[in-house]
Amino acid sequence: MTSTLRRIIDCFSDCSGCKTCKGNARQDMLNMNQDTNCTPMLTQGVRLHIQDRYVVMDNGIVQVSLSKPGGIVTGIRYNGIDNLLEVRNKETNRGYWDLHWNEIGGKGIFDVIQGTSFRVIVENEEQVEISFTRTWNHSLEGKYIPLNIDKRFIMLRGSSGFYSYAIYEHFREWPGFELGETRITFKLRKDKFQYMAVADNRQRYMPFPDDRSNGRGIPLAYPEAVLLVNPLDQRLTGEVDDKYQYSCENKDLRVHGWICFDPPVGFWQITPSDEFRSGGPLKQNLSSHVGPTTLAMFLSSHYAGKYMVPQFEAGEPWKKVFGPIFMYFNSAAYGNDPLLLWEDAKIKMMVEVQSWPYSFPASEDFPKSEQRGNANGRILIQDRYISNDCVIASGAYVGLAPPGDAGSWQMESKNYQFWTQANENGFFSIRNIRPGDYNLYAWVPGFIGDYRHEAVITIISGCNIEMGDVIYEPPRDGPTLWEIGIPDRSAAEFYVPDPDPKYINRLFVNHTDRFRQYGLWERYTELYPEGDLVYKIGVSDYRKDWFFAQVVRKIGDNAYQGTTWKIKFELDNVDWNGIYKLRVALASATLAELQVRVNDPNSNRPLFTTGLIGRDNAIARHGIHGIYKLYNVDIPGTRFVKGENTIFLKQPRCNSPFQGFMYDYVRLEGPPTPC
């Protein structure tokens, strides 16, 4: 990466004239395309060609063809390539909006959304916006989801790409339904796009889709995972391909896509805002994967389970705008490093983020900047066992989401959320919030639990709400006697084993995301073939001695047994009249049960049980976390003895290799002490 490019990336997010770039980062970005011979700077106006079966948007840089009135993207012409999309696919399987839904209690239905009516919304030399709608009536009950869907596509003068957004609307008098997933999908040409980039440290040459077929690939524990035994590129022999290995958290899922090397062309999907995506900043979604496929995920139950699926009752009106997102194309001159296209895509992504909310969408359902509001404040931590004074909550995640309980934003999927991170002094500014009623939520890395401001915050057009100091008191009853892990809602700090050499993805060898390797759940049985994990406070190191997931032990073909982990610790003194508190923060749970026993592993009734919890499937999907859960267990002092004590953490359910937990953090507190 050039020094100029690095300076631009470092400075752009706060470019008001800092000493580093002297306010020139934005201008440097405008010049960068010329520096790298990326997008040609043409000034032709936007033209719209309406034919019998197709509509074509053309601005002289890119030409996009869509079916009429279906609104399926059938072709993208750019930089001398007649079509960036897979020409071998049917036209309905190239570029499309889709959804997965069901009647309440019914069977799931996959639907590639086809419009039934076409109209022009805006047409001039600066901008074209077109609409493909599908309206619902009772004659369609059971066949189509009871929504009116308006898909929009926008092209701007001089823009190397196009935008798309959609408006979904359910009327009060219509029947109920569940919406499991909705997204935009693009299937690219496999003879052109073979290099995928999801992040700086997650990019590689990818297998061909043919490599996943019989004779070239062997399905593993679930259909998405395939062992490549005879791939077209023999260098990939012995690797595992699994689309879930390329999942990302919403907060990091801003740009991803593919590079063609001949000619050097990039195809990128840019999501400039998370406001319309479900589940908040930590929700994980699919990105790009073998196909070559690129996705813009708006709503899904991945890494959350059925609890994330919104249910709309009969009599419940609902409307939501998904997007706009930007499909960006760039190119480089022969002889230049094609990987610079990824760097340019990141720059373009930051330009799009800074431009949010866009001023050009024509729908009144998409409020412009002046129609939105802002909220500002500072977040502090109050924990007397750490300090008598409030502690600055630097790096806290602070957001506005629909009213609910603390932490409810994790499962919220019907409406909009707006998040930011507090700076090093705890100050936060949440900008461009849609009008509506919200709760203020927060969580702070390094501290357990969730914050919720009790008062409902009403955002109106043009408001600027000053929250002042927001004080979060994390759960705490007494002093810390011991702790395991880091309270950051992830199990990444624990011991993640090397993969079985037979099931490897070379991208993740010696990688910070080594947990994304396939089959790591099976390594537990190899490391603990008979006895389970024992962790000794003051002796063991959670980075080496605490397995990243409490999974089942394999005892035969399709046969498993539950596991019981032991935490051993010394107590020099015991307050037999006091109540101790065990805090167990789970980063993930999948059809599992946590039972807690103290000093008696064989007691018929555990001191505490969660019952059956979790459907996030993060163990199988390499997610390192799913839905955060915090459990607080009262332990009477009479359960302890002076000297060595043992807490038993049992997970008894064992019908599948993927049942279990990922721990975030475990802490034992002593009884409360005087201030």
mmCIF file of N, CA and C in Angstrom, residues 57-163:
data_model
loop_
_atom_site.group_PDB
_atom_site.id
_atom_site.type_symbol
_atom_site.label_atom_id
_atom_site.label_comp_id
_atom_site.label_asym_id
_atom_site.label_seq_id
_atom_site.Cartn_x
_atom_site.Cartn_y
_atom_site.Cartn_z
ATOM 1 N N MET A 57 -30.039 1.191 -18.016
ATOM 2 C CA MET A 57 -29.491 2.445 -17.491
ATOM 3 C C MET A 57 -28.041 2.545 -17.958
ATOM 4 N N ASP A 58 -27.655 3.719 -18.477
ATOM 5 C CA ASP A 58 -26.331 3.872 -19.084
ATOM 6 C C ASP A 58 -25.823 5.280 -18.805
ATOM 7 N N ASN A 59 -24.636 5.378 -18.170
ATOM 8 C CA ASN A 59 -24.042 6.700 -17.949
ATOM 9 C C ASN A 59 -22.678 6.838 -18.629
ATOM 10 N N GLY A 60 -22.399 5.950 -19.585
ATOM 11 C CA GLY A 60 -21.138 6.006 -20.302
ATOM 12 C C GLY A 60 -20.004 5.297 -19.603
ATOM 13 N N ILE A 61 -20.158 5.005 -18.315
ATOM 14 C CA ILE A 61 -19.152 4.248 -17.558
ATOM 15 C C ILE A 61 -19.610 2.806 -17.395
ATOM 16 N N VAL A 62 -20.849 2.653 -17.004
ATOM 17 C CA VAL A 62 -21.421 1.333 -16.778
ATOM 18 C C VAL A 62 -22.814 1.309 -17.393
ATOM 19 N N GLN A 63 -23.190 0.148 -17.864
ATOM 20 C CA GLN A 63 -24.507 -0.048 -18.458
ATOM 21 C C GLN A 63 -25.162 -1.228 -17.751
ATOM 22 N N VAL A 64 -26.346 -0.999 -17.183
ATOM 23 C CA VAL A 64 -27.049 -2.016 -16.393
ATOM 24 C C VAL A 64 -28.372 -2.342 -17.073
ATOM 25 N N SER A 65 -28.585 -3.627 -17.358
ATOM 26 C CA SER A 65 -29.826 -4.098 -17.982
ATOM 27 C C SER A 65 -30.663 -4.831 -16.945
ATOM 28 N N LEU A 66 -31.960 -4.529 -16.919
ATOM 29 C CA LEU A 66 -32.885 -5.177 -15.998
ATOM 30 C C LEU A 66 -34.090 -5.691 -16.769
ATOM 31 N N SER A 67 -34.624 -6.816 -16.307
ATOM 32 C CA SER A 67 -35.834 -7.345 -16.936
ATOM 33 C C SER A 67 -37.006 -6.425 -16.620
ATOM 34 N N LYS A 68 -37.965 -6.389 -17.504
ATOM 35 C CA LYS A 68 -39.129 -5.525 -17.347
ATOM 36 C C LYS A 68 -40.404 -6.367 -17.557
ATOM 37 N N PRO A 69 -41.277 -6.410 -16.555
ATOM 38 C CA PRO A 69 -41.320 -5.583 -15.343
ATOM 39 C C PRO A 69 -40.710 -6.245 -14.115
ATOM 40 N N GLY A 70 -39.957 -7.345 -14.299
ATOM 41 C CA GLY A 70 -39.487 -8.116 -13.150
ATOM 42 C C GLY A 70 -38.484 -7.387 -12.270
ATOM 43 N N GLY A 71 -37.606 -6.570 -12.886
ATOM 44 C CA GLY A 71 -36.593 -5.883 -12.093
ATOM 45 C C GLY A 71 -35.454 -6.783 -11.668
ATOM 46 N N ILE A 72 -35.139 -7.813 -12.458
ATOM 47 C CA ILE A 72 -33.975 -8.668 -12.237
ATOM 48 C C ILE A 72 -32.805 -8.081 -13.026
ATOM 49 N N VAL A 73 -31.646 -7.950 -12.398
ATOM 50 C CA VAL A 73 -30.469 -7.437 -13.107
ATOM 51 C C VAL A 73 -29.934 -8.566 -13.980
ATOM 52 N N THR A 74 -30.061 -8.405 -15.285
ATOM 53 C CA THR A 74 -29.659 -9.467 -16.212
ATOM 54 C C THR A 74 -28.272 -9.244 -16.790
ATOM 55 N N GLY A 75 -27.811 -7.998 -16.799
ATOM 56 C CA GLY A 75 -26.504 -7.732 -17.381
ATOM 57 C C GLY A 75 -25.882 -6.467 -16.837
ATOM 58 N N ILE A 76 -24.542 -6.491 -16.684
ATOM 59 C CA ILE A 76 -23.767 -5.310 -16.290
ATOM 60 C C ILE A 76 -22.575 -5.230 -17.232
ATOM 61 N N ARG A 77 -22.566 -4.217 -18.090
ATOM 62 C CA ARG A 77 -21.454 -4.025 -19.020
ATOM 63 C C ARG A 77 -20.518 -2.967 -18.447
ATOM 64 N N TYR A 78 -19.212 -3.313 -18.395
ATOM 65 C CA TYR A 78 -18.244 -2.386 -17.801
ATOM 66 C C TYR A 78 -16.844 -2.695 -18.320
ATOM 67 N N ASN A 79 -16.111 -1.645 -18.665
ATOM 68 C CA ASN A 79 -14.694 -1.728 -19.023
ATOM 69 C C ASN A 79 -14.412 -2.791 -20.089
ATOM 70 N N GLY A 80 -15.260 -2.869 -21.098
ATOM 71 C CA GLY A 80 -15.034 -3.798 -22.196
ATOM 72 C C GLY A 80 -15.558 -5.195 -21.966
ATOM 73 N N ILE A 81 -16.051 -5.504 -20.765
ATOM 74 C CA ILE A 81 -16.653 -6.809 -20.500
ATOM 75 C C ILE A 81 -18.155 -6.689 -20.745
ATOM 76 N N ASP A 82 -18.669 -7.490 -21.665
ATOM 77 C CA ASP A 82 -20.073 -7.382 -22.040
ATOM 78 C C ASP A 82 -21.008 -7.625 -20.865
ATOM 79 N N ASN A 83 -20.650 -8.559 -19.990
ATOM 80 C CA ASN A 83 -21.509 -8.843 -18.837
ATOM 81 C C ASN A 83 -20.651 -9.345 -17.686
ATOM 82 N N LEU A 84 -20.674 -8.637 -16.564
ATOM 83 C CA LEU A 84 -19.949 -9.078 -15.370
ATOM 84 C C LEU A 84 -20.665 -10.234 -14.682
ATOM 85 N N LEU A 85 -21.952 -10.411 -14.961
ATOM 86 C CA LEU A 85 -22.740 -11.462 -14.327
ATOM 87 C C LEU A 85 -22.620 -12.765 -15.106
ATOM 88 N N GLU A 86 -22.928 -13.865 -14.432
ATOM 89 C CA GLU A 86 -22.735 -15.199 -15.010
ATOM 90 C C GLU A 86 -23.700 -15.434 -16.165
ATOM 91 N N VAL A 87 -23.158 -15.417 -17.375
ATOM 92 C CA VAL A 87 -23.992 -15.531 -18.576
ATOM 93 C C VAL A 87 -24.537 -16.942 -18.756
ATOM 94 N N ARG A 88 -23.943 -17.934 -18.082
ATOM 95 C CA ARG A 88 -24.438 -19.310 -18.194
ATOM 96 C C ARG A 88 -25.697 -19.515 -17.356
ATOM 97 N N ASN A 89 -25.941 -18.629 -16.404
ATOM 98 C CA ASN A 89 -27.137 -18.749 -15.560
ATOM 99 C C ASN A 89 -28.366 -18.220 -16.286
ATOM 100 N N LYS A 90 -29.518 -18.712 -15.889
ATOM 101 C CA LYS A 90 -30.752 -18.100 -16.352
ATOM 102 C C LYS A 90 -30.774 -16.637 -15.931
ATOM 103 N N GLU A 91 -31.474 -15.826 -16.667
ATOM 104 C CA GLU A 91 -31.503 -14.398 -16.356
ATOM 105 C C GLU A 91 -32.039 -14.130 -14.954
ATOM 106 N N THR A 92 -32.909 -14.990 -14.456
ATOM 107 C CA THR A 92 -33.465 -14.792 -13.114
ATOM 108 C C THR A 92 -32.493 -15.196 -12.012
ATOM 109 N N ASN A 93 -31.319 -15.702 -12.404
ATOM 110 C CA ASN A 93 -30.334 -16.170 -11.425
ATOM 111 C C ASN A 93 -29.009 -15.434 -11.612
ATOM 112 N N ARG A 94 -29.092 -14.111 -11.764
ATOM 113 C CA ARG A 94 -27.885 -13.306 -11.965
ATOM 114 C C ARG A 94 -27.770 -12.203 -10.912
ATOM 115 N N GLY A 95 -28.744 -11.297 -10.898
ATOM 116 C CA GLY A 95 -28.742 -10.234 -9.906
ATOM 117 C C GLY A 95 -30.155 -9.958 -9.456
ATOM 118 N N TYR A 96 -30.467 -10.210 -8.175
ATOM 119 C CA TYR A 96 -31.868 -10.188 -7.774
ATOM 120 C C TYR A 96 -32.028 -9.925 -6.274
ATOM 121 N N TRP A 97 -33.158 -9.369 -5.930
ATOM 122 C CA TRP A 97 -33.638 -9.336 -4.549
ATOM 123 C C TRP A 97 -34.355 -10.659 -4.283
ATOM 124 N N ASP A 98 -34.157 -11.213 -3.082
ATOM 125 C CA ASP A 98 -34.903 -12.415 -2.723
ATOM 126 C C ASP A 98 -35.297 -12.365 -1.257
ATOM 127 N N LEU A 99 -36.149 -13.290 -0.867
ATOM 128 C CA LEU A 99 -36.549 -13.408 0.537
ATOM 129 C C LEU A 99 -36.958 -14.843 0.820
ATOM 130 N N HIS A 100 -36.965 -15.171 2.116
ATOM 131 C CA HIS A 100 -37.430 -16.480 2.584
ATOM 132 C C HIS A 100 -38.477 -16.207 3.653
ATOM 133 N N TRP A 101 -39.663 -16.738 3.460
ATOM 134 C CA TRP A 101 -40.764 -16.402 4.354
ATOM 135 C C TRP A 101 -41.652 -17.612 4.579
ATOM 136 N N ASN A 102 -42.582 -17.489 5.486
ATOM 137 C CA ASN A 102 -43.596 -18.529 5.682
ATOM 138 C C ASN A 102 -44.818 -17.923 6.348
ATOM 139 N N GLU A 103 -45.972 -18.518 6.061
ATOM 140 C CA GLU A 103 -47.149 -18.210 6.856
ATOM 141 C C GLU A 103 -46.867 -18.648 8.284
ATOM 142 N N ILE A 104 -47.486 -18.006 9.253
ATOM 143 C CA ILE A 104 -47.200 -18.330 10.651
ATOM 144 C C ILE A 104 -47.513 -19.803 10.908
ATOM 145 N N GLY A 105 -46.461 -20.532 11.306
ATOM 146 C CA GLY A 105 -46.603 -21.964 11.532
ATOM 147 C C GLY A 105 -46.486 -22.803 10.286
ATOM 148 N N GLY A 106 -46.269 -22.145 9.124
ATOM 149 C CA GLY A 106 -46.230 -22.874 7.866
ATOM 150 C C GLY A 106 -44.823 -23.192 7.402
ATOM 151 N N LYS A 107 -44.729 -23.776 6.222
ATOM 152 C CA LYS A 107 -43.468 -24.188 5.632
ATOM 153 C C LYS A 107 -42.794 -23.014 4.935
ATOM 154 N N GLY A 108 -41.463 -22.987 4.992
ATOM 155 C CA GLY A 108 -40.710 -21.902 4.408
ATOM 156 C C GLY A 108 -40.786 -21.874 2.888
ATOM 157 N N ILE A 109 -40.798 -20.662 2.329
ATOM 158 C CA ILE A 109 -40.879 -20.464 0.879
ATOM 159 C C ILE A 109 -39.768 -19.508 0.466
ATOM 160 N N PHE A 110 -38.963 -19.903 -0.531
ATOM 161 C CA PHE A 110 -37.937 -19.029 -1.095
ATOM 162 C C PHE A 110 -38.522 -18.314 -2.301
ATOM 163 N N ASP A 111 -38.270 -17.011 -2.386
ATOM 164 C CA ASP A 111 -38.911 -16.206 -3.429
ATOM 165 C C ASP A 111 -37.903 -15.223 -4.014
ATOM 166 N N VAL A 112 -37.587 -15.390 -5.297
ATOM 167 C CA VAL A 112 -36.869 -14.348 -6.039
ATOM 168 C C VAL A 112 -37.914 -13.324 -6.442
ATOM 169 N N ILE A 113 -37.768 -12.109 -5.943
ATOM 170 C CA ILE A 113 -38.835 -11.112 -6.058
ATOM 171 C C ILE A 113 -38.908 -10.581 -7.491
ATOM 172 N N GLN A 114 -40.001 -10.867 -8.150
ATOM 173 C CA GLN A 114 -40.249 -10.391 -9.510
ATOM 174 C C GLN A 114 -41.310 -9.305 -9.464
ATOM 175 N N GLY A 115 -40.975 -8.143 -10.010
ATOM 176 C CA GLY A 115 -41.963 -7.087 -10.105
ATOM 177 C C GLY A 115 -43.021 -7.408 -11.137
ATOM 178 N N THR A 116 -44.176 -6.784 -10.972
ATOM 179 C CA THR A 116 -45.254 -6.941 -11.947
ATOM 180 C C THR A 116 -45.602 -5.613 -12.616
ATOM 181 N N SER A 117 -44.956 -4.542 -12.164
ATOM 182 C CA SER A 117 -45.227 -3.224 -12.734
ATOM 183 C C SER A 117 -43.940 -2.415 -12.747
ATOM 184 N N PHE A 118 -43.723 -1.686 -13.807
ATOM 185 C CA PHE A 118 -42.522 -0.855 -13.955
ATOM 186 C C PHE A 118 -42.919 0.604 -14.147
ATOM 187 N N ARG A 119 -42.150 1.508 -13.538
ATOM 188 C CA ARG A 119 -42.372 2.929 -13.778
ATOM 189 C C ARG A 119 -41.067 3.692 -13.598
ATOM 190 N N VAL A 120 -40.995 4.824 -14.229
ATOM 191 C CA VAL A 120 -39.834 5.711 -14.118
ATOM 192 C C VAL A 120 -40.140 6.737 -13.035
ATOM 193 N N ILE A 121 -39.238 6.852 -12.070
ATOM 194 C CA ILE A 121 -39.416 7.798 -10.972
ATOM 195 C C ILE A 121 -38.702 9.108 -11.270
ATOM 196 N N VAL A 122 -37.439 9.025 -11.708
ATOM 197 C CA VAL A 122 -36.639 10.203 -12.056
ATOM 198 C C VAL A 122 -35.916 9.896 -13.359
ATOM 199 N N GLU A 123 -35.915 10.829 -14.282
ATOM 200 C CA GLU A 123 -35.165 10.646 -15.521
ATOM 201 C C GLU A 123 -34.646 11.997 -15.990
ATOM 202 N N ASN A 124 -33.362 12.209 -15.812
ATOM 203 C CA ASN A 124 -32.683 13.372 -16.367
ATOM 204 C C ASN A 124 -31.212 13.014 -16.537
ATOM 205 N N GLU A 125 -30.403 13.947 -17.002
ATOM 206 C CA GLU A 125 -29.000 13.627 -17.281
ATOM 207 C C GLU A 125 -28.189 13.389 -16.015
ATOM 208 N N GLU A 126 -28.679 13.897 -14.887
ATOM 209 C CA GLU A 126 -27.942 13.720 -13.632
ATOM 210 C C GLU A 126 -28.293 12.415 -12.933
ATOM 211 N N GLN A 127 -29.505 11.933 -13.134
ATOM 212 C CA GLN A 127 -29.962 10.781 -12.355
ATOM 213 C C GLN A 127 -31.115 10.081 -13.051
ATOM 214 N N VAL A 128 -31.084 8.757 -12.948
ATOM 215 C CA VAL A 128 -32.239 7.933 -13.299
ATOM 216 C C VAL A 128 -32.589 7.091 -12.084
ATOM 217 N N GLU A 129 -33.865 7.078 -11.735
ATOM 218 C CA GLU A 129 -34.360 6.168 -10.698
ATOM 219 C C GLU A 129 -35.581 5.461 -11.253
ATOM 220 N N ILE A 130 -35.547 4.126 -11.205
ATOM 221 C CA ILE A 130 -36.645 3.325 -11.742
ATOM 222 C C ILE A 130 -37.178 2.397 -10.667
ATOM 223 N N SER A 131 -38.432 2.003 -10.834
ATOM 224 C CA SER A 131 -39.142 1.230 -9.818
ATOM 225 C C SER A 131 -39.774 -0.004 -10.446
ATOM 226 N N PHE A 132 -39.650 -1.123 -9.717
ATOM 227 C CA PHE A 132 -40.308 -2.377 -10.100
ATOM 228 C C PHE A 132 -41.112 -2.824 -8.887
ATOM 229 N N THR A 133 -42.414 -2.833 -9.005
ATOM 230 C CA THR A 133 -43.259 -3.119 -7.856
ATOM 231 C C THR A 133 -44.015 -4.426 -8.024
ATOM 232 N N ARG A 134 -44.296 -5.030 -6.875
ATOM 233 C CA ARG A 134 -45.197 -6.178 -6.815
ATOM 234 C C ARG A 134 -46.197 -5.904 -5.704
ATOM 235 N N THR A 135 -47.436 -5.784 -6.056
ATOM 236 C CA THR A 135 -48.479 -5.509 -5.075
ATOM 237 C C THR A 135 -49.200 -6.796 -4.706
ATOM 238 N N TRP A 136 -49.722 -6.813 -3.492
ATOM 239 C CA TRP A 136 -50.352 -8.032 -2.961
ATOM 240 C C TRP A 136 -51.845 -7.806 -2.786
ATOM 241 N N ASN A 137 -52.604 -8.876 -3.021
ATOM 242 C CA ASN A 137 -54.021 -8.882 -2.660
ATOM 243 C C ASN A 137 -54.381 -10.287 -2.193
ATOM 244 N N HIS A 138 -55.569 -10.448 -1.672
ATOM 245 C CA HIS A 138 -55.943 -11.713 -1.018
ATOM 246 C C HIS A 138 -55.982 -12.893 -1.984
ATOM 247 N N SER A 139 -56.059 -12.645 -3.275
ATOM 248 C CA SER A 139 -56.028 -13.756 -4.229
ATOM 249 C C SER A 139 -54.657 -14.426 -4.268
ATOM 250 N N LEU A 140 -53.651 -13.741 -3.730
ATOM 251 C CA LEU A 140 -52.281 -14.270 -3.730
ATOM 252 C C LEU A 140 -51.914 -14.938 -2.407
ATOM 253 N N GLU A 141 -52.871 -15.055 -1.496
ATOM 254 C CA GLU A 141 -52.584 -15.611 -0.173
ATOM 255 C C GLU A 141 -52.049 -17.034 -0.289
ATOM 256 N N GLY A 142 -50.941 -17.286 0.413
ATOM 257 C CA GLY A 142 -50.292 -18.592 0.378
ATOM 258 C C GLY A 142 -49.281 -18.747 -0.734
ATOM 259 N N LYS A 143 -49.354 -17.881 -1.750
ATOM 260 C CA LYS A 143 -48.429 -17.963 -2.875
ATOM 261 C C LYS A 143 -47.289 -16.969 -2.733
ATOM 262 N N TYR A 144 -47.625 -15.745 -2.365
ATOM 263 C CA TYR A 144 -46.619 -14.711 -2.177
ATOM 264 C C TYR A 144 -46.735 -14.116 -0.776
ATOM 265 N N ILE A 145 -45.633 -13.623 -0.266
ATOM 266 C CA ILE A 145 -45.607 -12.980 1.032
ATOM 267 C C ILE A 145 -46.545 -11.768 0.997
ATOM 268 N N PRO A 146 -47.364 -11.567 2.038
ATOM 269 C CA PRO A 146 -48.319 -10.450 2.025
ATOM 270 C C PRO A 146 -47.629 -9.102 2.269
ATOM 271 N N LEU A 147 -46.900 -8.679 1.270
ATOM 272 C CA LEU A 147 -46.200 -7.401 1.282
ATOM 273 C C LEU A 147 -46.352 -6.738 -0.075
ATOM 274 N N ASN A 148 -46.470 -5.437 -0.071
ATOM 275 C CA ASN A 148 -46.182 -4.665 -1.271
ATOM 276 C C ASN A 148 -44.685 -4.410 -1.287
ATOM 277 N N ILE A 149 -44.036 -4.713 -2.414
ATOM 278 C CA ILE A 149 -42.585 -4.562 -2.519
ATOM 279 C C ILE A 149 -42.274 -3.651 -3.693
ATOM 280 N N ASP A 150 -41.513 -2.616 -3.403
ATOM 281 C CA ASP A 150 -41.110 -1.639 -4.413
ATOM 282 C C ASP A 150 -39.587 -1.657 -4.481
ATOM 283 N N LYS A 151 -39.037 -2.258 -5.537
ATOM 284 C CA LYS A 151 -37.581 -2.311 -5.737
ATOM 285 C C LYS A 151 -37.156 -1.105 -6.568
ATOM 286 N N ARG A 152 -36.157 -0.388 -6.099
ATOM 287 C CA ARG A 152 -35.688 0.804 -6.806
ATOM 288 C C ARG A 152 -34.225 0.611 -7.238
ATOM 289 N N PHE A 153 -33.897 1.168 -8.385
ATOM 290 C CA PHE A 153 -32.527 1.179 -8.899
ATOM 291 C C PHE A 153 -32.197 2.602 -9.339
ATOM 292 N N ILE A 154 -30.995 3.062 -8.986
ATOM 293 C CA ILE A 154 -30.588 4.437 -9.254
ATOM 294 C C ILE A 154 -29.227 4.440 -9.935
ATOM 295 N N MET A 155 -29.078 5.275 -10.966
ATOM 296 C CA MET A 155 -27.771 5.522 -11.578
ATOM 297 C C MET A 155 -27.558 7.033 -11.633
ATOM 298 N N LEU A 156 -26.334 7.467 -11.293
ATOM 299 C CA LEU A 156 -25.976 8.882 -11.275
ATOM 300 C C LEU A 156 -24.940 9.184 -12.351
ATOM 301 N N ARG A 157 -24.924 10.415 -12.798
ATOM 302 C CA ARG A 157 -23.908 10.846 -13.753
ATOM 303 C C ARG A 157 -22.511 10.678 -13.126
ATOM 304 N N GLY A 158 -21.586 10.143 -13.910
ATOM 305 C CA GLY A 158 -20.197 10.020 -13.490
ATOM 306 C C GLY A 158 -19.923 8.962 -12.447
ATOM 307 N N SER A 159 -20.937 8.182 -12.078
ATOM 308 C CA SER A 159 -20.782 7.183 -11.025
ATOM 309 C C SER A 159 -20.446 5.830 -11.629
ATOM 310 N N SER A 160 -19.424 5.190 -11.094
ATOM 311 C CA SER A 160 -19.001 3.882 -11.596
ATOM 312 C C SER A 160 -19.747 2.776 -10.856
ATOM 313 N N GLY A 161 -21.057 2.774 -11.034
ATOM 314 C CA GLY A 161 -21.865 1.772 -10.370
ATOM 315 C C GLY A 161 -23.314 2.189 -10.345
ATOM 316 N N PHE A 162 -24.096 1.513 -9.509
ATOM 317 C CA PHE A 162 -25.505 1.851 -9.358
ATOM 318 C C PHE A 162 -25.957 1.491 -7.954
ATOM 319 N N TYR A 163 -27.083 2.058 -7.553
ATOM 320 C CA TYR A 163 -27.639 1.870 -6.213
ATOM 321 C C TYR A 163 -28.940 1.080 -6.308
#
